[in-house]
XYZ file of N, CA and C in Angstrom:
660
model
N -10.738 11.262 -26.444
C -10.864 9.837 -26.714
C -9.781 9.024 -25.993
N -8.556 9.587 -25.918
C -7.477 8.868 -25.245
C -7.810 8.666 -23.777
N -8.352 9.737 -23.141
C -8.692 9.617 -21.730
C -9.797 8.594 -21.533
N -10.807 8.603 -22.411
C -11.901 7.660 -22.306
C -11.385 6.236 -22.446
N -10.486 6.029 -23.405
C -9.907 4.701 -23.608
C -9.116 4.263 -22.390
N -8.340 5.208 -21.823
C -7.537 4.892 -20.654
C -8.417 4.464 -19.488
N -9.475 5.241 -19.242
C -10.333 4.923 -18.113
C -11.090 3.618 -18.333
N -11.406 3.301 -19.600
C -12.044 2.023 -19.888
C -11.125 0.873 -19.525
N -9.866 1.000 -19.936
C -8.881 -0.036 -19.624
C -8.708 -0.174 -18.118
N -8.576 0.971 -17.426
C -8.363 0.924 -15.987
C -9.585 0.395 -15.262
N -10.773 0.665 -15.788
C -11.987 0.141 -15.178
C -12.017 -1.378 -15.266
N -11.593 -1.898 -16.416
C -11.503 -3.347 -16.562
C -10.485 -3.907 -15.575
N -9.352 -3.208 -15.443
C -8.330 -3.620 -14.480
C -8.897 -3.669 -13.079
N -9.693 -2.646 -12.735
C -10.293 -2.602 -11.406
C -11.189 -3.801 -11.173
N -11.968 -4.141 -12.184
C -12.882 -5.268 -12.045
C -12.129 -6.579 -11.872
N -10.989 -6.702 -12.568
C -10.235 -7.943 -12.522
C -9.377 -8.062 -11.280
N -8.770 -6.938 -10.866
C -7.756 -7.003 -9.814
C -8.234 -6.544 -8.451
N -9.252 -5.712 -8.370
C -9.680 -5.187 -7.086
C -10.103 -6.307 -6.156
N -9.588 -6.291 -4.918
C -9.904 -7.398 -4.015
C -10.163 -6.922 -2.604
N -10.439 -5.632 -2.404
C -10.580 -5.120 -1.057
C -11.857 -5.482 -0.362
N -12.936 -5.850 -1.087
C -14.215 -6.059 -0.456
C -14.514 -7.522 -0.181
N -13.704 -8.420 -0.701
C -13.961 -9.839 -0.532
C -13.586 -10.276 0.881
N -14.425 -11.081 1.549
C -14.093 -11.547 2.893
C -12.780 -12.305 2.908
N -12.025 -12.231 4.017
C -10.740 -12.903 4.099
C -10.877 -14.415 4.069
N -9.822 -15.084 3.625
C -9.785 -16.536 3.631
C -8.772 -16.989 4.670
N -8.769 -18.279 4.953
C -7.938 -18.777 6.045
C -6.629 -19.392 5.571
N -6.346 -19.309 4.269
C -5.156 -19.983 3.744
C -3.861 -19.260 4.095
N -3.937 -17.968 4.438
C -2.738 -17.207 4.811
C -2.672 -17.109 6.328
N -1.653 -17.684 6.900
C -1.554 -17.706 8.358
C -0.171 -17.265 8.820
N -0.130 -16.707 10.036
C 1.143 -16.344 10.636
C 1.969 -17.607 10.864
N 3.265 -17.460 10.695
C 4.182 -18.560 10.931
C 4.939 -18.285 12.223
N 4.759 -19.162 13.190
C 5.395 -18.963 14.493
C 6.914 -18.959 14.395
N 7.454 -19.515 13.325
C 8.908 -19.571 13.155
C 9.480 -18.285 12.572
N 8.636 -17.381 12.106
C 9.121 -16.124 11.538
C 9.890 -15.310 12.575
N 10.956 -14.673 12.141
C 11.728 -13.783 13.009
C 10.916 -12.507 13.246
N 10.755 -12.135 14.487
C 9.964 -10.955 14.828
C 10.745 -9.679 14.526
N 10.123 -8.779 13.793
C 10.752 -7.501 13.456
C 9.682 -6.420 13.423
N 10.118 -5.184 13.606
C 9.213 -4.052 13.462
C 8.594 -3.542 14.739
N 8.809 -4.226 15.849
C 8.216 -3.763 17.095
C 6.703 -3.923 17.074
N 6.024 -3.096 17.877
C 4.565 -3.155 17.946
C 3.963 -2.754 16.596
N 3.064 -3.566 16.098
C 2.500 -3.317 14.775
C 1.012 -3.662 14.788
N 0.247 -2.883 15.510
C -1.194 -3.140 15.616
C -1.850 -3.066 14.235
N -2.559 -4.103 13.895
C -3.263 -4.126 12.612
C -2.456 -4.685 11.464
N -1.145 -4.919 11.681
C -0.321 -5.445 10.594
C -0.743 -6.848 10.184
N -1.386 -7.564 11.116
C -1.824 -8.919 10.774
C -2.929 -8.920 9.728
N -3.439 -7.747 9.387
C -4.418 -7.655 8.298
C -3.834 -8.129 6.976
N -2.515 -8.164 6.882
C -1.885 -8.648 5.652
C -2.325 -10.078 5.335
N -2.659 -10.857 6.376
C -3.055 -12.247 6.171
C -4.507 -12.381 5.716
N -5.228 -11.272 5.656
C -6.634 -11.309 5.261
C -6.832 -11.184 3.754
N -5.779 -11.344 3.003
C -5.891 -11.325 1.550
C -6.989 -12.293 1.106
N -7.861 -11.876 0.175
C -8.956 -12.738 -0.263
C -8.504 -13.934 -1.096
N -7.248 -13.936 -1.507
C -6.672 -15.106 -2.181
C -5.379 -15.461 -1.467
N -4.887 -16.650 -1.692
C -3.636 -17.051 -1.049
C -2.494 -16.191 -1.566
N -1.464 -16.057 -0.770
C -0.308 -15.270 -1.182
C 0.261 -15.775 -2.506
N 0.201 -17.085 -2.730
C 0.731 -17.655 -3.967
C 0.004 -17.125 -5.195
N -1.257 -16.733 -5.038
C -2.080 -16.299 -6.159
C -2.068 -14.783 -6.370
N -1.445 -14.040 -5.489
C -1.442 -12.591 -5.619
C -0.660 -12.131 -6.849
N -1.109 -11.034 -7.438
C -0.419 -10.409 -8.565
C 0.471 -9.279 -8.077
N 1.320 -8.779 -8.969
C 2.160 -7.629 -8.612
C 1.463 -6.306 -8.918
N 0.221 -6.384 -9.412
C -0.584 -5.191 -9.684
C -1.953 -5.375 -9.057
N -2.454 -4.342 -8.393
C -3.801 -4.410 -7.820
C -4.499 -3.073 -8.022
N -5.811 -3.115 -8.039
C -6.635 -1.912 -8.129
C -7.544 -1.887 -6.914
N -7.436 -0.849 -6.106
C -8.236 -0.771 -4.903
C -9.695 -0.467 -5.249
N -10.628 -0.861 -4.384
C -12.054 -0.792 -4.718
C -12.610 0.603 -4.939
N -11.884 1.638 -4.534
C -12.412 3.001 -4.695
C -12.100 3.601 -6.058
N -11.326 2.924 -6.882
C -10.741 3.556 -8.060
C -11.762 4.164 -9.014
N -12.913 3.556 -9.155
C -13.914 4.066 -10.075
C -14.892 5.034 -9.428
N -14.624 5.402 -8.188
C -15.434 6.411 -7.525
C -14.908 7.805 -7.878
N -15.631 8.835 -7.452
C -15.212 10.212 -7.726
C -13.982 10.561 -6.901
N -13.011 11.192 -7.544
C -11.794 11.582 -6.855
C -10.615 11.604 -7.804
N -9.470 12.001 -7.286
C -8.251 12.072 -8.099
C -7.597 10.707 -8.179
N -7.509 10.170 -9.385
C -6.951 8.842 -9.584
C -5.422 8.901 -9.566
N -4.826 7.837 -9.033
C -3.374 7.790 -8.960
C -2.880 6.370 -9.193
N -1.758 6.281 -9.890
C -1.033 5.016 -10.087
C 0.281 5.128 -9.325
N 0.519 4.204 -8.411
C 1.750 4.196 -7.618
C 2.498 2.901 -7.911
N 3.782 3.011 -8.215
C 4.568 1.830 -8.548
C 5.982 1.978 -8.004
N 6.710 0.883 -8.056
C 8.097 0.941 -7.604
C 8.722 -0.434 -7.543
N 9.941 -0.476 -7.018
C 10.688 -1.713 -6.842
C 10.929 -1.914 -5.344
N 10.708 -3.130 -4.886
C 11.095 -3.481 -3.518
C 12.428 -4.213 -3.602
N 13.403 -3.674 -2.863
C 14.755 -4.229 -2.877
C 15.051 -5.000 -1.593
N 15.983 -5.926 -1.688
C 16.497 -6.604 -0.506
C 17.281 -5.594 0.336
N 17.664 -5.964 1.562
C 18.330 -5.008 2.451
C 19.578 -4.344 1.882
N 20.209 -4.942 0.873
C 21.388 -4.294 0.291
C 21.023 -3.080 -0.556
N 19.726 -2.885 -0.807
C 19.275 -1.731 -1.567
C 19.530 -1.825 -3.054
N 19.988 -2.982 -3.514
C 20.341 -3.160 -4.927
C 19.641 -4.349 -5.582
N 19.463 -5.422 -4.813
C 18.907 -6.654 -5.366
C 17.387 -6.655 -5.271
N 16.682 -6.818 -6.387
C 15.214 -6.862 -6.342
C 14.728 -8.017 -5.467
N 13.673 -7.773 -4.718
C 13.124 -8.775 -3.812
C 11.818 -9.325 -4.393
N 11.825 -10.585 -4.754
C 10.639 -11.230 -5.320
C 9.737 -11.763 -4.209
N 8.450 -11.876 -4.518
C 7.461 -12.535 -3.651
C 7.289 -11.854 -2.301
N 7.461 -10.556 -2.266
C 7.182 -9.777 -1.060
C 5.747 -9.275 -1.140
N 4.994 -9.482 -0.070
C 3.601 -9.043 -0.038
C 3.529 -7.638 0.562
N 2.830 -6.755 -0.155
C 2.600 -5.387 0.302
C 1.098 -5.206 0.501
N 0.702 -4.877 1.713
C -0.704 -4.597 2.044
C -0.860 -3.099 2.230
N -1.875 -2.508 1.584
C -2.095 -1.072 1.719
C -3.563 -0.788 2.000
N -3.792 0.291 2.747
C -5.160 0.761 2.976
C -5.133 2.257 3.256
N -6.268 2.913 3.038
C -6.317 4.355 3.283
C -7.755 4.847 3.420
N -7.889 6.126 3.712
C -9.203 6.743 3.898
C -9.881 7.024 2.569
N -11.174 7.344 2.662
C -11.931 7.723 1.469
C -11.807 9.223 1.222
N -12.668 9.770 0.382
C -12.589 11.184 0.014
C -13.104 12.116 1.108
N -13.604 11.540 2.188
C -14.023 12.326 3.352
C -13.028 12.186 4.499
N -11.974 11.426 4.284
C -10.971 11.227 5.328
C -11.346 10.146 6.319
N -12.283 9.266 5.924
C -12.763 8.218 6.817
C -12.358 6.850 6.290
N -12.166 5.904 7.193
C -11.926 4.523 6.791
C -13.296 3.891 6.537
N -13.785 4.117 5.335
C -15.166 3.812 4.986
C -15.440 2.310 4.981
N -16.638 1.952 5.368
C -17.063 0.558 5.399
C -18.344 0.390 4.586
N -18.509 -0.797 4.043
C -19.714 -1.151 3.292
C -20.754 -1.820 4.179
N -20.306 -2.379 5.293
C -21.226 -3.041 6.208
C -21.027 -4.538 6.298
N -20.252 -5.113 5.380
C -20.008 -6.563 5.402
C -18.567 -6.906 5.753
N -17.860 -5.953 6.341
C -16.429 -6.161 6.631
C -16.232 -7.205 7.733
N -15.119 -7.880 7.620
C -14.704 -8.843 8.625
C -13.289 -8.513 9.066
N -12.891 -9.042 10.216
C -11.522 -8.880 10.679
C -11.107 -7.415 10.772
N -9.895 -7.125 10.290
C -9.357 -5.765 10.393
C -10.026 -4.788 9.437
N -10.807 -5.288 8.504
C -11.542 -4.386 7.615
C -12.546 -3.546 8.394
N -12.940 -4.010 9.578
C -13.841 -3.219 10.415
C -13.162 -1.930 10.870
N -11.844 -1.953 10.940
C -11.072 -0.757 11.315
C -10.477 -0.066 10.093
N -9.936 -0.848 9.175
C -9.233 -0.292 8.015
C -10.183 0.127 6.895
N -11.414 -0.376 6.924
C -12.362 -0.054 5.878
C -12.203 -0.948 4.658
N -12.960 -0.626 3.600
C -12.955 -1.464 2.406
C -11.923 -1.032 1.369
N -11.314 0.149 1.559
C -10.339 0.616 0.570
C -8.966 0.079 0.943
N -8.697 -1.116 0.479
C -7.432 -1.777 0.802
C -7.104 -2.786 -0.294
N -5.841 -3.202 -0.326
C -5.423 -4.128 -1.369
C -4.155 -4.863 -0.981
N -3.862 -5.908 -1.762
C -2.698 -6.758 -1.525
C -1.948 -6.964 -2.839
N -0.641 -6.890 -2.777
C 0.214 -7.040 -3.958
C 1.379 -7.946 -3.573
N 1.879 -8.716 -4.540
C 3.095 -9.497 -4.330
C 4.066 -9.191 -5.459
N 5.272 -8.796 -5.115
C 6.247 -8.402 -6.130
C 6.586 -9.565 -7.059
N 6.911 -9.210 -8.305
C 7.353 -10.230 -9.260
C 8.856 -10.453 -9.091
N 9.458 -11.191 -10.007
C 10.875 -11.537 -9.859
C 11.791 -10.330 -9.972
N 11.274 -9.228 -10.532
C 12.071 -8.002 -10.629
C 11.827 -7.072 -9.439
N 11.013 -7.519 -8.471
C 10.702 -6.696 -7.311
C 9.645 -5.640 -7.570
N 9.029 -5.681 -8.750
C 8.103 -4.612 -9.162
C 6.720 -4.795 -8.543
N 6.109 -3.663 -8.192
C 4.721 -3.624 -7.732
C 4.045 -2.393 -8.306
N 2.724 -2.434 -8.375
C 1.955 -1.279 -8.833
C 0.538 -1.386 -8.294
N -0.039 -0.238 -7.915
C -1.451 -0.251 -7.575
C -2.121 1.048 -7.995
N -3.416 0.919 -8.277
C -4.260 2.046 -8.673
C -5.250 2.335 -7.556
N -5.465 3.612 -7.276
C -6.429 3.987 -6.249
C -6.776 5.460 -6.433
N -7.475 6.038 -5.470
C -7.702 7.475 -5.426
C -6.801 8.093 -4.367
N -6.416 9.338 -4.568
C -5.664 10.053 -3.534
C -6.591 10.208 -2.328
N -6.193 9.725 -1.166
C -7.071 9.805 -0.001
C -7.154 11.224 0.547
N -8.159 11.461 1.374
C -8.281 12.742 2.066
C -7.687 12.619 3.465
N -7.256 13.728 4.014
C -6.766 13.726 5.388
C -7.947 13.580 6.350
N -7.651 13.228 7.592
C -8.707 13.045 8.579
C -9.510 14.336 8.750
N -10.816 14.234 8.975
C -11.638 15.440 9.146
C -11.166 16.300 10.324
N -11.136 17.607 10.092
C -10.806 18.575 11.150
C -9.476 18.259 11.837
N -8.478 17.909 11.031
C -7.172 17.596 11.603
C -6.077 18.198 10.741
N -4.854 18.160 11.275
C -3.681 18.618 10.534
C -2.856 17.442 10.031
N -3.433 16.259 10.089
C -2.728 15.082 9.593
C -2.649 15.114 8.072
N -1.479 14.922 7.509
C -1.388 14.869 6.040
C -2.083 13.618 5.504
N -2.553 13.693 4.273
C -3.155 12.515 3.661
C -2.071 11.450 3.479
N -2.466 10.193 3.594
C -1.464 9.129 3.601
C -2.098 7.788 3.239
N -1.229 6.850 2.873
C -1.612 5.470 2.607
C -0.763 4.584 3.507
N -1.422 3.716 4.256
C -0.717 2.832 5.186
C -0.174 1.604 4.465
N 1.116 1.275 4.626
C 1.668 0.037 4.056
C 2.158 -0.930 5.133
N 1.982 -2.216 4.861
C 2.548 -3.281 5.687
C 3.302 -4.235 4.772
N 4.446 -4.688 5.234
C 5.296 -5.604 4.473
C 5.272 -6.993 5.101
N 5.188 -8.023 4.247
C 5.395 -9.407 4.708
C 6.367 -10.079 3.740
N 7.541 -10.394 4.240
C 8.546 -11.099 3.448
C 8.798 -12.466 4.070
N 9.331 -13.359 3.296
C 9.535 -14.736 3.753
C 10.473 -14.784 4.958
N 10.037 -15.491 5.997
C 10.876 -15.732 7.157
C 10.901 -14.613 8.171
N 10.252 -13.475 7.857
C 10.208 -12.317 8.763
C 8.750 -12.005 9.066
N 8.460 -11.634 10.296
C 7.085 -11.280 10.640
C 6.652 -10.039 9.861
N 5.364 -9.844 9.782
C 4.837 -8.641 9.131
C 5.293 -7.397 9.902
N 5.578 -6.300 9.175
C 5.999 -5.069 9.844
C 5.579 -3.856 9.018
N 5.467 -2.732 9.696
C 5.073 -1.489 9.030
C 6.298 -0.769 8.488
N 6.080 0.011 7.466
C 7.083 0.956 6.982
C 6.424 2.329 6.921
N 7.207 3.347 6.658
C 6.643 4.697 6.612
C 5.524 4.792 5.577
N 4.555 5.597 5.899
C 3.386 5.758 5.044
C 3.752 6.392 3.705
N 2.933 6.128 2.699
C 2.998 6.876 1.453
C 2.414 8.260 1.740
N 3.209 9.301 1.502
C 2.780 10.683 1.715
C 2.889 11.440 0.396
N 2.395 12.670 0.373
C 2.332 13.417 -0.877
C 3.088 14.737 -0.744
N 4.099 14.897 -1.595
C 5.006 16.032 -1.505
C 4.296 17.389 -1.595
N 3.195 17.432 -2.358
C 2.493 18.703 -2.559
C 1.383 18.947 -1.536
N 1.290 18.086 -0.529
C 0.263 18.232 0.500
C 0.632 19.395 1.420
N -0.192 20.421 1.516
C 0.135 21.561 2.385
C 0.217 21.184 3.862
N -0.354 20.047 4.236
C -0.302 19.611 5.630
C 0.952 18.800 5.947
N 1.751 18.487 4.929
C 2.940 17.675 5.153
C 4.055 18.522 5.754
N 4.508 18.192 6.965
C 5.575 18.975 7.605
C 6.904 18.827 6.879
N 7.725 19.862 6.956
C 9.052 19.799 6.350
C 9.888 18.673 6.956
N 9.636 18.383 8.234
C 10.390 17.318 8.902
C 10.155 15.972 8.241
N 8.948 15.761 7.721
C 8.654 14.513 7.023
C 9.304 14.500 5.641
N 9.296 15.652 4.976
C 9.903 15.733 3.649
C 11.396 15.467 3.704
N 12.026 15.869 4.817
C 13.486 15.766 4.934
C 13.920 14.737 5.970
N 13.088 13.756 6.222
C 13.361 12.740 7.233
C 14.653 11.997 6.901
N 15.534 11.854 7.890
C 16.848 11.270 7.620
C 16.870 9.751 7.837
N 15.866 9.206 8.517
C 15.868 7.771 8.794
C 14.515 7.144 8.456
N 14.023 7.310 7.239
C 12.711 6.770 6.878
C 12.690 5.242 6.950
N 11.621 4.708 7.496
C 11.490 3.259 7.624
C 11.063 2.676 6.277
N 11.906 1.815 5.731
C 11.633 1.245 4.413
C 12.071 2.123 3.263
N 12.631 3.276 3.567
C 13.016 4.227 2.525
C 12.020 5.372 2.431
N 12.371 6.376 1.672
C 11.562 7.588 1.562
C 10.168 7.291 1.012
N 9.136 7.686 1.772
C 7.767 7.428 1.357
C 7.038 8.636 0.799
N 7.741 9.759 0.640
C 7.101 10.982 0.141
C 7.031 10.917 -1.384
N 5.820 10.945 -1.915
C 5.604 10.794 -3.350
C 5.631 12.136 -4.068
N 6.322 12.175 -5.193
C 6.264 13.304 -6.112
C 5.441 12.861 -7.313
N 4.327 13.524 -7.528
C 3.374 13.074 -8.536
C 3.500 13.854 -9.839
N 3.148 13.163 -10.930
C 3.103 13.755 -12.262
C 1.737 13.421 -12.854
N 1.081 14.429 -13.438
C -0.263 14.236 -13.986
C -0.171 13.899 -15.467
N -0.651 12.710 -15.851
C -0.594 12.255 -17.239
C -1.946 11.645 -17.628
N -2.567 12.209 -18.678
C -3.820 11.656 -19.197
C -4.874 11.430 -18.121
N -5.007 12.403 -17.246
C -6.065 12.351 -16.247
C -5.764 11.526 -15.019
N -4.544 11.003 -14.918
C -4.174 10.167 -13.774
C -2.837 10.642 -13.212
N -2.748 10.758 -11.890
C -1.468 11.044 -11.255
C -0.603 9.782 -11.266
N 0.703 9.975 -11.428
C 1.653 8.862 -11.386
C 2.733 9.192 -10.359
N 3.122 8.190 -9.592
C 4.179 8.390 -8.601
C 4.947 7.091 -8.413
N 6.192 7.216 -7.992
C 7.033 6.047 -7.752
C 7.575 6.075 -6.330
N 7.640 4.888 -5.757
C 8.318 4.733 -4.465
C 9.035 3.391 -4.450
N 10.337 3.434 -4.291
C 11.108 2.215 -4.090
C 11.229 1.952 -2.592
N 11.221 0.691 -2.237
C 11.224 0.273 -0.840
C 12.417 -0.637 -0.601
N 13.077 -0.461 0.535
C 14.204 -1.320 0.911
C 13.807 -2.121 2.143
N 13.795 -3.428 2.014
C 13.394 -4.293 3.117
C 14.309 -4.094 4.324
N 13.694 -3.945 5.481
C 14.446 -3.863 6.730
C 15.091 -2.526 7.018
N 15.055 -1.582 6.092
C 15.743 -0.301 6.293
C 15.118 0.462 7.465
N 15.919 0.676 8.496
C 15.498 1.383 9.709
C 14.314 0.714 10.412
N 14.126 -0.591 10.158
C 13.061 -1.354 10.805
C 13.578 -1.891 12.134
N 12.846 -1.640 13.191
C 13.251 -2.072 14.533
C 13.403 -3.589 14.610
N 14.489 -4.034 15.195
C 14.753 -5.462 15.443
C 14.871 -6.293 14.171
N 15.092 -5.637 13.033
C 15.248 -6.403 11.804
C 16.563 -7.172 11.869
N 16.561 -8.451 11.491
C 17.791 -9.272 11.619
C 18.919 -8.745 10.728
N 20.098 -8.750 11.262
C 21.258 -8.319 10.506
C 21.570 -9.355 9.422
N 21.913 -8.866 8.263
C 22.209 -9.756 7.136
C 23.639 -10.285 7.237
């Protein structure tokens, strides 16, 4: 009964918060005055395709695949300012990943970068404590490859251009190289997730530090 209740609650959350399939709106635009950081970032501009304005984003989102078959996961954490101590409010985090076949699945009505990234994507904006959380399924690795399963993240903070950070990876993935597990200069901080299974859902935490090891990030 507890699991049924949990999934009922999460299903409602998915219906309320999931925003990956809605066509993009034009209210979010690049600012030419933003300081350029992160180097080449193909596809990072997808962060502006949020179906609602950045002002309306929540710090919790449910990706559109959550109620499909697969291993459910809740990922949360704190985004910190470059000092690694001060919570960063109003930071937009864009995420996308493959489906259970390892494909960037499409529904057929995608626009913009959704034609490449697929429909399994979401947008979150940290609250005043820097907190974020999202629900999704654990993605599959690419078909017939040795690529570890992963979730792509893009960061957009005030006054800085959008930039990529290291992917969310999974510590128990047999395809994950030791070099990734022990990476000494992770972009945005360590992205390797250690999961715990609770009431039918995996839980993992990742804290992010703005600008950490990001190319051309302005010195504070």
